[in-house]
PDB file of C-alpha atoms and ligand atoms in Angstrom:
ATOM      1  CA  MET A  23     -89.799 183.921 -67.152  1.00 78.00           C
ATOM      2  CA  SER A  24     -90.654 180.097 -66.958  1.00 91.00           C
ATOM      3  CA  LEU A  25     -94.601 179.504 -66.471  1.00 98.00           C
ATOM      4  CA  ARG A  26     -94.622 177.498 -63.349  1.00 98.00           C
ATOM      5  CA  ILE A  27     -97.389 174.751 -64.000  1.00 98.00           C
ATOM      6  CA  VAL A  28     -98.794 172.520 -60.956  1.00 98.00           C
ATOM      7  CA  VAL A  29    -100.778 169.813 -61.389  1.00 98.00           C
ATOM      8  CA  CYS A  30    -103.189 168.326 -58.860  1.00 98.00           C
ATOM      9  CA  VAL A  31    -102.913 164.491 -58.954  1.00 98.00           C
ATOM     10  CA  LYS A  32    -105.607 161.938 -56.808  1.00 97.00           C
ATOM     11  CA  TYR A  33    -104.876 158.348 -56.169  1.00 95.00           C
ATOM     12  CA  VAL A  34    -107.399 156.667 -56.003  1.00 94.00           C
ATOM     13  CA  PRO A  35    -108.495 152.860 -54.934  1.00 90.00           C
ATOM     14  CA  ASP A  36    -108.714 150.929 -58.518  1.00 88.00           C
ATOM     15  CA  ALA A  37    -112.009 150.754 -59.853  1.00 82.00           C
ATOM     16  CA  THR A  38    -112.219 146.869 -60.903  1.00 80.00           C
ATOM     17  CA  GLY A  39    -110.613 146.491 -57.489  1.00 78.00           C
ATOM     18  CA  ASP A  40    -113.108 145.238 -54.111  1.00 75.00           C
ATOM     19  CA  ARG A  41    -113.295 148.880 -52.751  1.00 73.00           C
ATOM     20  CA  HIS A  42    -114.996 148.493 -49.315  1.00 79.00           C
ATOM     21  CA  PHE A  43    -115.676 150.830 -46.197  1.00 84.00           C
ATOM     22  CA  ALA A  44    -113.412 150.579 -43.213  1.00 87.00           C
ATOM     23  CA  GLU A  45    -114.197 149.841 -39.867  1.00 87.00           C
ATOM     24  CA  ASP A  46    -113.996 153.878 -39.246  1.00 89.00           C
ATOM     25  CA  LEU A  47    -116.303 154.249 -42.457  1.00 89.00           C
ATOM     26  CA  THR A  48    -113.800 156.129 -44.462  1.00 86.00           C
ATOM     27  CA  VAL A  49    -112.566 154.008 -47.514  1.00 82.00           C
ATOM     28  CA  ASP A  50    -110.752 151.203 -47.048  1.00 81.00           C
ATOM     29  CA  ARG A  51    -107.395 151.740 -49.013  1.00 77.00           C
ATOM     30  CA  ASP A  52    -105.073 149.355 -47.456  1.00 75.00           C
ATOM     31  CA  ASP A  53    -105.607 146.176 -49.669  1.00 73.00           C
ATOM     32  CA  VAL A  54    -107.043 147.830 -52.723  1.00 80.00           C
ATOM     33  CA  ASP A  55    -104.927 148.460 -55.240  1.00 87.00           C
ATOM     34  CA  GLY A  56    -104.584 152.117 -56.419  1.00 92.00           C
ATOM     35  CA  LEU A  57    -103.600 153.977 -59.157  1.00 95.00           C
ATOM     36  CA  LEU A  58    -103.838 157.627 -60.896  1.00 97.00           C
ATOM     37  CA  SER A  59    -107.118 159.016 -61.209  1.00 97.00           C
ATOM     38  CA  GLU A  60    -107.975 158.316 -64.893  1.00 96.00           C
ATOM     39  CA  LEU A  61    -109.215 162.160 -64.848  1.00 97.00           C
ATOM     40  CA  ASP A  62    -106.537 163.483 -63.655  1.00 98.00           C
ATOM     41  CA  GLU A  63    -104.682 161.679 -66.817  1.00 98.00           C
ATOM     42  CA  TYR A  64    -106.297 164.561 -68.324  1.00 98.00           C
ATOM     43  CA  ALA A  65    -105.125 167.492 -66.629  1.00 98.00           C
ATOM     44  CA  VAL A  66    -101.397 165.738 -66.970  1.00 98.00           C
ATOM     45  CA  GLU A  67    -101.657 166.009 -70.584  1.00 98.00           C
ATOM     46  CA  GLN A  68    -102.744 169.275 -71.229  1.00 98.00           C
ATOM     47  CA  ALA A  69    -100.411 170.650 -68.827  1.00 98.00           C
ATOM     48  CA  LEU A  70     -97.518 168.749 -71.005  1.00 98.00           C
ATOM     49  CA  GLN A  71     -99.396 170.758 -74.111  1.00 98.00           C
ATOM     50  CA  ILE A  72     -99.245 174.319 -72.839  1.00 98.00           C
ATOM     51  CA  LYS A  73     -95.284 173.606 -71.719  1.00 98.00           C
ATOM     52  CA  GLU A  74     -94.984 172.264 -75.508  1.00 97.00           C
ATOM     53  CA  ALA A  75     -95.803 175.283 -76.457  1.00 97.00           C
ATOM     54  CA  ALA A  76     -94.268 177.774 -73.994  1.00 96.00           C
ATOM     55  CA  ASP A  77     -91.244 178.892 -74.561  1.00 91.00           C
ATOM     56  CA  ASP A  78     -89.947 178.070 -70.541  1.00 95.00           C
ATOM     57  CA  ALA A  79     -92.144 175.677 -68.583  1.00 98.00           C
ATOM     58  CA  GLU A  80     -92.191 173.258 -65.347  1.00 98.00           C
ATOM     59  CA  ILE A  81     -94.433 171.043 -64.625  1.00 98.00           C
ATOM     60  CA  THR A  82     -94.716 169.580 -60.425  1.00 98.00           C
ATOM     61  CA  VAL A  83     -97.335 167.265 -59.953  1.00 98.00           C
ATOM     62  CA  LEU A  84     -98.875 167.213 -56.814  1.00 98.00           C
ATOM     63  CA  THR A  85    -100.715 164.722 -54.108  1.00 98.00           C
ATOM     64  CA  VAL A  86    -101.862 164.509 -50.698  1.00 98.00           C
ATOM     65  CA  GLY A  87    -102.339 160.708 -50.359  1.00 95.00           C
ATOM     66  CA  PRO A  88    -100.624 157.464 -47.879  1.00 94.00           C
ATOM     67  CA  GLU A  89     -97.445 156.186 -49.153  1.00 93.00           C
ATOM     68  CA  ASP A  90     -98.262 154.293 -52.012  1.00 93.00           C
ATOM     69  CA  ALA A  91     -99.905 157.467 -53.821  1.00 95.00           C
ATOM     70  CA  ASN A  92     -96.299 157.833 -54.848  1.00 97.00           C
ATOM     71  CA  ASP A  93     -97.122 155.434 -57.961  1.00 96.00           C
ATOM     72  CA  ALA A  94     -99.872 158.133 -58.970  1.00 97.00           C
ATOM     73  CA  LEU A  95     -96.819 160.374 -59.221  1.00 98.00           C
ATOM     74  CA  ARG A  96     -94.485 158.389 -60.716  1.00 97.00           C
ATOM     75  CA  LYS A  97     -97.405 157.840 -63.741  1.00 97.00           C
ATOM     76  CA  ALA A  98     -97.472 161.122 -63.800  1.00 98.00           C
ATOM     77  CA  LEU A  99     -93.713 161.844 -63.971  1.00 98.00           C
ATOM     78  CA  SER A 100     -93.372 159.426 -66.661  1.00 98.00           C
ATOM     79  CA  MET A 101     -95.628 160.728 -68.651  1.00 98.00           C
ATOM     80  CA  GLY A 102     -93.367 163.770 -68.854  1.00 98.00           C
ATOM     81  CA  ALA A 103     -93.807 166.081 -65.267  1.00 98.00           C
ATOM     82  CA  ASP A 104     -90.749 167.427 -64.315  1.00 98.00           C
ATOM     83  CA  LYS A 105     -90.534 167.287 -60.446  1.00 98.00           C
ATOM     84  CA  ALA A 106     -93.447 166.091 -57.900  1.00 98.00           C
ATOM     85  CA  VAL A 107     -94.415 166.928 -54.570  1.00 98.00           C
ATOM     86  CA  HIS A 108     -95.788 164.426 -52.259  1.00 98.00           C
ATOM     87  CA  VAL A 109     -97.867 165.194 -48.685  1.00 98.00           C
ATOM     88  CA  GLU A 110     -97.945 162.519 -46.678  1.00 98.00           C
ATOM     89  CA  ASP A 111     -99.029 162.443 -42.811  1.00 97.00           C
ATOM     90  CA  ASP A 112    -101.023 160.137 -40.991  1.00 96.00           C
ATOM     91  CA  ASP A 113    -103.017 162.720 -39.395  1.00 97.00           C
ATOM     92  CA  LEU A 114    -104.754 163.318 -43.002  1.00 96.00           C
ATOM     93  CA  HIS A 115    -106.461 159.936 -42.713  1.00 93.00           C
ATOM     94  CA  GLY A 116    -110.132 160.650 -43.554  1.00 92.00           C
ATOM     95  CA  THR A 117    -109.569 164.236 -44.722  1.00 95.00           C
ATOM     96  CA  ASP A 118    -112.643 165.714 -46.395  1.00 95.00           C
ATOM     97  CA  ALA A 119    -112.594 167.671 -49.581  1.00 96.00           C
ATOM     98  CA  LEU A 120    -112.205 171.289 -47.350  1.00 97.00           C
ATOM     99  CA  GLY A 121    -109.571 169.616 -45.199  1.00 97.00           C
ATOM    100  CA  THR A 122    -107.684 168.606 -48.752  1.00 98.00           C
ATOM    101  CA  SER A 123    -108.076 172.046 -50.467  1.00 98.00           C
ATOM    102  CA  LEU A 124    -106.376 173.620 -46.661  1.00 98.00           C
ATOM    103  CA  VAL A 125    -103.748 170.823 -47.452  1.00 98.00           C
ATOM    104  CA  LEU A 126    -103.152 171.558 -51.508  1.00 98.00           C
ATOM    105  CA  ALA A 127    -103.288 175.328 -51.048  1.00 98.00           C
ATOM    106  CA  LYS A 128    -100.394 175.527 -48.648  1.00 98.00           C
ATOM    107  CA  ALA A 129     -98.171 172.952 -50.649  1.00 98.00           C
ATOM    108  CA  ILE A 130     -98.974 174.872 -54.053  1.00 98.00           C
ATOM    109  CA  GLU A 131     -98.378 178.239 -52.388  1.00 98.00           C
ATOM    110  CA  LYS A 132     -95.088 177.025 -51.080  1.00 98.00           C
ATOM    111  CA  THR A 133     -93.919 174.991 -54.645  1.00 98.00           C
ATOM    112  CA  GLY A 134     -94.781 178.430 -56.553  1.00 98.00           C
ATOM    113  CA  TYR A 135     -97.127 178.716 -59.527  1.00 98.00           C
ATOM    114  CA  ASP A 136     -98.872 180.708 -62.123  1.00 98.00           C
ATOM    115  CA  LEU A 137    -100.893 178.182 -63.275  1.00 98.00           C
ATOM    116  CA  VAL A 138    -102.765 175.396 -61.446  1.00 98.00           C
ATOM    117  CA  VAL A 139    -104.573 172.068 -63.640  1.00 98.00           C
ATOM    118  CA  CYS A 140    -107.108 169.967 -61.846  1.00 98.00           C
ATOM    119  CA  GLY A 141    -109.196 167.095 -63.319  1.00 98.00           C
ATOM    120  CA  MET A 142    -112.788 167.430 -63.289  1.00 98.00           C
ATOM    121  CA  ALA A 143    -113.438 165.324 -60.958  1.00 97.00           C
ATOM    122  CA  SER A 144    -111.763 161.757 -58.591  1.00 95.00           C
ATOM    123  CA  THR A 145    -112.683 158.741 -59.569  1.00 92.00           C
ATOM    124  CA  ASP A 146    -113.624 157.522 -55.953  1.00 90.00           C
ATOM    125  CA  GLY A 147    -115.204 160.876 -54.354  1.00 90.00           C
ATOM    126  CA  THR A 148    -116.142 162.610 -57.536  1.00 93.00           C
ATOM    127  CA  MET A 149    -117.100 165.641 -55.889  1.00 96.00           C
ATOM    128  CA  GLY A 150    -115.694 168.260 -58.901  1.00 97.00           C
ATOM    129  CA  VAL A 151    -115.223 170.858 -55.825  1.00 97.00           C
ATOM    130  CA  LEU A 152    -111.524 171.280 -55.163  1.00 98.00           C
ATOM    131  CA  PRO A 153    -110.604 173.119 -58.204  1.00 98.00           C
ATOM    132  CA  ALA A 154    -113.147 176.249 -56.471  1.00 98.00           C
ATOM    133  CA  LEU A 155    -112.061 175.388 -53.283  1.00 98.00           C
ATOM    134  CA  LEU A 156    -108.530 176.044 -54.089  1.00 98.00           C
ATOM    135  CA  ALA A 157    -109.274 179.204 -56.144  1.00 98.00           C
ATOM    136  CA  GLU A 158    -111.135 180.216 -53.405  1.00 98.00           C
ATOM    137  CA  ARG A 159    -108.379 179.587 -50.732  1.00 98.00           C
ATOM    138  CA  LEU A 160    -105.423 181.013 -53.281  1.00 98.00           C
ATOM    139  CA  ASN A 161    -107.652 184.006 -53.533  1.00 98.00           C
ATOM    140  CA  VAL A 162    -107.140 183.509 -58.172  1.00 98.00           C
ATOM    141  CA  PRO A 163    -109.979 182.964 -60.380  1.00 98.00           C
ATOM    142  CA  GLN A 164    -110.565 179.356 -61.395  1.00 98.00           C
ATOM    143  CA  VAL A 165    -112.361 178.522 -64.978  1.00 98.00           C
ATOM    144  CA  THR A 166    -113.423 174.796 -64.693  1.00 98.00           C
ATOM    145  CA  LEU A 167    -114.535 172.112 -66.639  1.00 98.00           C
ATOM    146  CA  LEU A 168    -112.695 173.481 -69.720  1.00 98.00           C
ATOM    147  CA  SER A 169    -112.614 170.738 -73.229  1.00 98.00           C
ATOM    148  CA  GLU A 170    -109.484 173.325 -74.513  1.00 98.00           C
ATOM    149  CA  VAL A 171    -107.161 175.391 -72.792  1.00 98.00           C
ATOM    150  CA  SER A 172    -104.071 177.149 -73.763  1.00 98.00           C
ATOM    151  CA  VAL A 173    -101.851 180.109 -72.185  1.00 98.00           C
ATOM    152  CA  ALA A 174    -100.176 183.029 -73.746  1.00 96.00           C
ATOM    153  CA  ASP A 175     -99.334 186.762 -72.608  1.00 95.00           C
ATOM    154  CA  GLY A 176     -99.946 186.122 -68.939  1.00 96.00           C
ATOM    155  CA  LYS A 177    -103.812 184.916 -69.413  1.00 98.00           C
ATOM    156  CA  VAL A 178    -105.336 181.250 -69.379  1.00 98.00           C
ATOM    157  CA  THR A 179    -108.115 180.845 -72.038  1.00 98.00           C
ATOM    158  CA  GLY A 180    -110.232 178.084 -72.827  1.00 98.00           C
ATOM    159  CA  ARG A 181    -113.403 176.456 -74.208  1.00 98.00           C
ATOM    160  CA  ARG A 182    -116.503 175.461 -72.027  1.00 98.00           C
ATOM    161  CA  ASP A 183    -119.111 173.204 -73.656  1.00 97.00           C
ATOM    162  CA  GLY A 184    -122.545 172.851 -72.201  1.00 94.00           C
ATOM    163  CA  ASP A 185    -125.511 170.986 -73.857  1.00 92.00           C
ATOM    164  CA  THR A 186    -126.792 173.821 -75.728  1.00 94.00           C
ATOM    165  CA  ALA A 187    -123.452 176.319 -76.160  1.00 96.00           C
ATOM    166  CA  SER A 188    -119.981 176.417 -75.644  1.00 97.00           C
ATOM    167  CA  GLU A 189    -118.425 179.146 -74.127  1.00 98.00           C
ATOM    168  CA  GLN A 190    -114.697 181.108 -74.516  1.00 98.00           C
ATOM    169  CA  LEU A 191    -113.256 181.904 -71.032  1.00 98.00           C
ATOM    170  CA  GLU A 192    -110.274 183.324 -70.187  1.00 98.00           C
ATOM    171  CA  ALA A 193    -108.705 184.621 -66.655  1.00 98.00           C
ATOM    172  CA  ALA A 194    -105.301 186.284 -65.903  1.00 98.00           C
ATOM    173  CA  LEU A 195    -102.636 183.979 -64.161  1.00 98.00           C
ATOM    174  CA  PRO A 196    -102.304 183.386 -61.549  1.00 98.00           C
ATOM    175  CA  ALA A 197    -105.320 181.461 -61.818  1.00 98.00           C
ATOM    176  CA  VAL A 198    -106.714 177.451 -61.050  1.00 98.00           C
ATOM    177  CA  VAL A 199    -108.391 175.521 -64.208  1.00 98.00           C
ATOM    178  CA  SER A 200    -109.985 172.050 -64.401  1.00 98.00           C
ATOM    179  CA  VAL A 201    -109.596 169.734 -67.745  1.00 98.00           C
ATOM    180  CA  THR A 202    -112.889 167.351 -69.073  1.00 98.00           C
ATOM    181  CA  ASP A 203    -112.728 163.798 -70.526  1.00 97.00           C
ATOM    182  CA  GLN A 204    -113.142 165.900 -73.688  1.00 96.00           C
ATOM    183  CA  SER A 205    -110.016 167.216 -73.697  1.00 97.00           C
ATOM    184  CA  GLY A 206    -107.889 164.769 -75.496  1.00 96.00           C
ATOM    185  CA  GLU A 207    -106.611 161.598 -75.214  1.00 97.00           C
ATOM    186  CA  ALA A 208    -103.679 161.340 -72.595  1.00 97.00           C
ATOM    187  CA  ARG A 209    -100.459 160.238 -73.917  1.00 97.00           C
ATOM    188  CA  TYR A 210     -98.923 156.845 -72.715  1.00 96.00           C
ATOM    189  CA  PRO A 211     -95.610 156.972 -70.514  1.00 96.00           C
ATOM    190  CA  SER A 212     -92.744 156.026 -73.441  1.00 96.00           C
ATOM    191  CA  PHE A 213     -90.479 153.612 -72.184  1.00 96.00           C
ATOM    192  CA  LYS A 214     -87.972 156.373 -72.346  1.00 96.00           C
ATOM    193  CA  GLY A 215     -90.146 158.431 -69.975  1.00 97.00           C
ATOM    194  CA  ILE A 216     -90.288 155.680 -67.371  1.00 97.00           C
ATOM    195  CA  MET A 217     -86.923 155.416 -67.109  1.00 97.00           C
ATOM    196  CA  ALA A 218     -86.561 158.728 -66.888  1.00 97.00           C
ATOM    197  CA  ALA A 219     -89.511 159.603 -63.783  1.00 97.00           C
ATOM    198  CA  LYS A 220     -87.392 157.014 -61.833  1.00 95.00           C
ATOM    199  CA  LYS A 221     -84.518 160.009 -61.661  1.00 96.00           C
ATOM    200  CA  LYS A 222     -86.943 162.835 -61.091  1.00 98.00           C
ATOM    201  CA  PRO A 223     -87.143 164.551 -57.861  1.00 98.00           C
ATOM    202  CA  VAL A 224     -89.764 164.168 -55.421  1.00 98.00           C
ATOM    203  CA  GLU A 225     -90.440 166.154 -52.317  1.00 98.00           C
ATOM    204  CA  SER A 226     -91.837 164.866 -49.621  1.00 98.00           C
ATOM    205  CA  LEU A 227     -93.683 167.224 -46.874  1.00 98.00           C
ATOM    206  CA  ASP A 228     -95.530 166.319 -43.744  1.00 98.00           C
ATOM    207  CA  LEU A 229     -98.282 168.736 -42.239  1.00 98.00           C
ATOM    208  CA  ASP A 230     -95.272 170.536 -40.057  1.00 98.00           C
ATOM    209  CA  ASP A 231     -93.907 171.569 -43.088  1.00 98.00           C
ATOM    210  CA  LEU A 232     -96.953 173.081 -44.057  1.00 98.00           C
ATOM    211  CA  ASP A 233     -97.555 174.841 -40.367  1.00 98.00           C
ATOM    212  CA  ILE A 234    -101.401 173.091 -40.635  1.00 98.00           C
ATOM    213  CA  ASP A 235    -102.325 172.097 -37.698  1.00 97.00           C
ATOM    214  CA  ALA A 236    -103.227 168.131 -37.400  1.00 97.00           C
ATOM    215  CA  ASP A 237    -106.981 169.123 -35.984  1.00 96.00           C
ATOM    216  CA  GLU A 238    -107.956 171.124 -38.971  1.00 97.00           C
ATOM    217  CA  VAL A 239    -107.715 168.038 -41.227  1.00 97.00           C
ATOM    218  CA  GLY A 240    -108.344 163.924 -40.443  1.00 96.00           C
ATOM    219  CA  LEU A 241    -111.613 162.593 -39.727  1.00 93.00           C
ATOM    220  CA  ASP A 242    -111.672 164.715 -36.398  1.00 90.00           C
ATOM    221  CA  GLY A 243    -111.340 168.028 -38.743  1.00 95.00           C
ATOM    222  CA  ALA A 244    -113.560 166.685 -41.282  1.00 95.00           C
ATOM    223  CA  TRP A 245    -117.082 169.030 -41.921  1.00 94.00           C
ATOM    224  CA  THR A 246    -118.694 165.882 -43.128  1.00 89.00           C
ATOM    225  CA  LYS A 247    -118.848 162.867 -41.628  1.00 87.00           C
ATOM    226  CA  VAL A 248    -120.201 159.262 -42.884  1.00 86.00           C
ATOM    227  CA  GLU A 249    -122.388 158.013 -39.996  1.00 91.00           C
ATOM    228  CA  ASP A 250    -123.292 154.283 -41.825  1.00 90.00           C
ATOM    229  CA  ALA A 251    -122.611 153.132 -44.773  1.00 88.00           C
ATOM    230  CA  THR A 252    -124.372 149.722 -46.244  1.00 87.00           C
ATOM    231  CA  GLU A 253    -123.635 147.580 -48.949  1.00 83.00           C
ATOM    232  CA  ARG A 254    -125.813 147.774 -51.981  1.00 83.00           C
ATOM    233  CA  PRO A 255    -127.950 144.894 -52.710  1.00 83.00           C
ATOM    234  CA  ALA A 256    -125.952 142.554 -55.650  1.00 80.00           C
ATOM    235  CA  ARG A 257    -127.318 143.590 -59.425  1.00 77.00           C
ATOM    236  CA  THR A 258    -129.800 140.922 -59.701  1.00 78.00           C
ATOM    237  CA  ALA A 259    -129.757 139.138 -63.195  1.00 78.00           C
ATOM    238  CA  GLY A 260    -132.667 141.062 -64.470  1.00 79.00           C
ATOM    239  CA  THR A 261    -135.719 139.479 -66.555  1.00 76.00           C
ATOM    240  CA  ILE A 262    -134.451 137.216 -69.973  1.00 82.00           C
ATOM    241  CA  VAL A 263    -136.698 137.144 -72.769  1.00 79.00           C
ATOM    242  CA  LYS A 264    -136.603 134.301 -75.012  1.00 85.00           C
ATOM    243  CA  ASP A 265    -137.827 135.907 -77.850  1.00 88.00           C
ATOM    244  CA  GLU A 266    -140.237 133.216 -79.827  1.00 90.00           C
ATOM    245  CA  GLY A 267    -141.783 135.551 -81.957  1.00 92.00           C
ATOM    246  CA  GLU A 268    -143.182 137.900 -79.469  1.00 89.00           C
ATOM    247  CA  GLY A 269    -139.815 139.737 -78.461  1.00 90.00           C
ATOM    248  CA  GLY A 270    -140.710 142.993 -79.626  1.00 91.00           C
ATOM    249  CA  LYS A 271    -144.157 143.175 -77.995  1.00 91.00           C
ATOM    250  CA  GLN A 272    -142.400 141.798 -74.758  1.00 90.00           C
ATOM    251  CA  LEU A 273    -139.572 144.263 -74.862  1.00 90.00           C
ATOM    252  CA  ALA A 274    -142.475 147.455 -75.407  1.00 92.00           C
ATOM    253  CA  GLU A 275    -144.558 146.000 -72.502  1.00 91.00           C
ATOM    254  CA  PHE A 276    -141.121 146.081 -70.249  1.00 88.00           C
ATOM    255  CA  LEU A 277    -140.607 149.476 -71.436  1.00 89.00           C
ATOM    256  CA  ALA A 278    -143.727 150.611 -71.040  1.00 91.00           C
ATOM    257  CA  GLY A 279    -144.041 149.122 -67.293  1.00 90.00           C
ATOM    258  CA  GLN A 280    -140.933 150.837 -66.422  1.00 86.00           C
ATOM    259  CA  LYS A 281    -141.944 154.249 -68.106  1.00 90.00           C
ATOM    260  CA  PHE A 282    -139.446 154.449 -70.357  1.00 86.00           C
ATOM    261  CA  ILE A 283    -141.518 154.934 -73.188  1.00 86.00           C
TER     262      ILE A 283
HETATM  263  C1  FAD B   4    -116.983 157.613 -51.803  1.00 77.98           C
HETATM  264  C2  FAD B   4    -116.339 158.362 -51.140  1.00 77.98           C
HETATM  265  C3  FAD B   4    -116.722 160.080 -50.668  1.00 77.98           C
HETATM  266  C4  FAD B   4    -116.802 161.039 -50.079  1.00 77.98           C
HETATM  267  N1  FAD B   4    -117.800 161.871 -49.549  1.00 77.98           N
HETATM  268  C5  FAD B   4    -116.858 163.229 -49.313  1.00 77.98           C
HETATM  269  C6  FAD B   4    -118.160 164.200 -49.239  1.00 77.98           C
HETATM  270  O1  FAD B   4    -119.557 164.100 -49.178  1.00 77.98           O
HETATM  271  N2  FAD B   4    -117.911 165.310 -48.322  1.00 77.98           N
HETATM  272  C7  FAD B   4    -116.559 165.727 -48.497  1.00 77.98           C
HETATM  273  O2  FAD B   4    -115.925 167.175 -47.719  1.00 77.98           O
HETATM  274  N3  FAD B   4    -115.610 164.773 -48.444  1.00 77.98           N
HETATM  275  C8  FAD B   4    -115.936 163.681 -49.307  1.00 77.98           C
HETATM  276  N4  FAD B   4    -114.775 162.488 -49.599  1.00 77.98           N
HETATM  277  C9  FAD B   4    -113.224 163.268 -49.074  1.00 77.98           C
HETATM  278  C10 FAD B   4    -113.104 163.906 -50.312  1.00 77.98           C
HETATM  279  O3  FAD B   4    -113.310 163.106 -51.294  1.00 77.98           O
HETATM  280  C11 FAD B   4    -111.780 163.918 -50.388  1.00 77.98           C
HETATM  281  O4  FAD B   4    -111.334 164.932 -49.278  1.00 77.98           O
HETATM  282  C12 FAD B   4    -110.645 164.092 -51.677  1.00 77.98           C
HETATM  283  O5  FAD B   4    -109.443 164.684 -51.421  1.00 77.98           O
HETATM  284  C13 FAD B   4    -112.078 165.350 -52.395  1.00 77.98           C
HETATM  285  O6  FAD B   4    -112.728 165.413 -53.035  1.00 77.98           O
HETATM  286  P1  FAD B   4    -113.013 164.313 -53.943  1.00 77.98           P
HETATM  287  O7  FAD B   4    -111.809 163.281 -54.275  1.00 77.98           O
HETATM  288  O8  FAD B   4    -114.175 163.945 -54.679  1.00 77.98           O
HETATM  289  O9  FAD B   4    -112.386 165.479 -55.185  1.00 77.98           O
HETATM  290  P2  FAD B   4    -112.670 166.260 -56.443  1.00 77.98           P
HETATM  291  O10 FAD B   4    -113.158 167.471 -56.290  1.00 77.98           O
HETATM  292  O11 FAD B   4    -113.898 165.584 -57.461  1.00 77.98           O
HETATM  293  O12 FAD B   4    -111.644 166.319 -57.030  1.00 77.98           O
HETATM  294  C14 FAD B   4    -111.311 167.305 -58.568  1.00 77.98           C
HETATM  295  C15 FAD B   4    -109.906 167.569 -58.584  1.00 77.98           C
HETATM  296  O13 FAD B   4    -109.321 167.112 -57.593  1.00 77.98           O
HETATM  297  C16 FAD B   4    -107.790 167.448 -57.573  1.00 77.98           C
HETATM  298  N5  FAD B   4    -107.699 166.486 -56.050  1.00 77.98           N
HETATM  299  C17 FAD B   4    -108.727 166.093 -55.196  1.00 77.98           C
HETATM  300  N6  FAD B   4    -108.184 164.775 -54.548  1.00 77.98           N
HETATM  301  C18 FAD B   4    -106.877 165.575 -54.452  1.00 77.98           C
HETATM  302  C19 FAD B   4    -105.630 164.370 -54.009  1.00 77.98           C
HETATM  303  N7  FAD B   4    -105.656 164.075 -52.620  1.00 77.98           N
HETATM  304  N8  FAD B   4    -104.465 165.363 -53.838  1.00 77.98           N
HETATM  305  C20 FAD B   4    -103.834 165.948 -55.281  1.00 77.98           C
HETATM  306  N9  FAD B   4    -105.111 166.664 -55.789  1.00 77.98           N
HETATM  307  C21 FAD B   4    -106.249 166.160 -55.772  1.00 77.98           C
HETATM  308  C22 FAD B   4    -107.924 166.488 -58.671  1.00 77.98           C
HETATM  309  O14 FAD B   4    -107.007 167.216 -59.806  1.00 77.98           O
HETATM  310  C23 FAD B   4    -109.023 166.505 -58.867  1.00 77.98           C
HETATM  311  O15 FAD B   4    -109.313 166.337 -60.204  1.00 77.98           O
HETATM  312  C24 FAD B   4    -115.165 161.290 -49.684  1.00 77.98           C
HETATM  313  C25 FAD B   4    -114.667 160.677 -50.437  1.00 77.98           C
HETATM  314  C26 FAD B   4    -114.987 159.387 -50.625  1.00 77.98           C
HETATM  315  C27 FAD B   4    -113.839 158.031 -51.573  1.00 77.98           C
END
């Protein structure tokens, strides 16, 4: 039986770009470059390693996002994923984490799966809650924040590193896992991979295809609402100390003043 792996990847605004809020207090994604969330590259990498270790496996990358989110899927396909699913619908604008988890869960069930792999968090919303929300909606076990993961004999096993101890965890498939940025360098797409990705299938789905009402998602369906957003004050240059022999003393006084020491 082929192991069906679904990797959830998010398309996020480029952190080096000028990120700001739109009039409706959602993140303005229109004139900002976007890319595959860096933390999701680790999820794609671990899925590829599980596939390479398995007799027979297939990787589907899945995203819920605007048209440009296709770029995130193409990147994951060029790394080596087999096919992609893109859920896109104007009514998804401003969807919160609960709504996103509903859409992802329905798309995962429609696609079919044995293992769902997520990143530890997105690099824009950074909530780190989707894996747990997905496991709840799919009614399957979740094993999160893994630095090492493998699949064998119908089980997923992995290691989670804490501050004081490491845990060895396992769950029967089907299951949801998330992997950390300590799980190993993500591979760069090869030229061959980039060319092959152009021919790989991307299935487009909308809310109707998933039998989801528009009022369950979007700004209207959101359980959380951004009431107000104020620009953070520009960073000041800070205190510059010219060391004329007293530099060490001045630094110690500054650190003591900040209660750092
Ligand atoms: C600045 C900002 C603040 C926000 N604050 C809130 C809030 O307080 N409450 C709230 O409910 N929503 C909030 N949202 C909306 C929320 O970010 C989205 O609903 C998002 O899709 C899920 O949350 P996340 O990005 O934090 O995901 P996380 O829980 O951090 O993501 C974990 C993993 O889930 C998967 N994943 C996440 N989003 C997608 C996607 N769209 N498609 C495919 N896979 C995905 C990826 O594998 C990712 O690594 C906020 C968004 C932004 C940009």
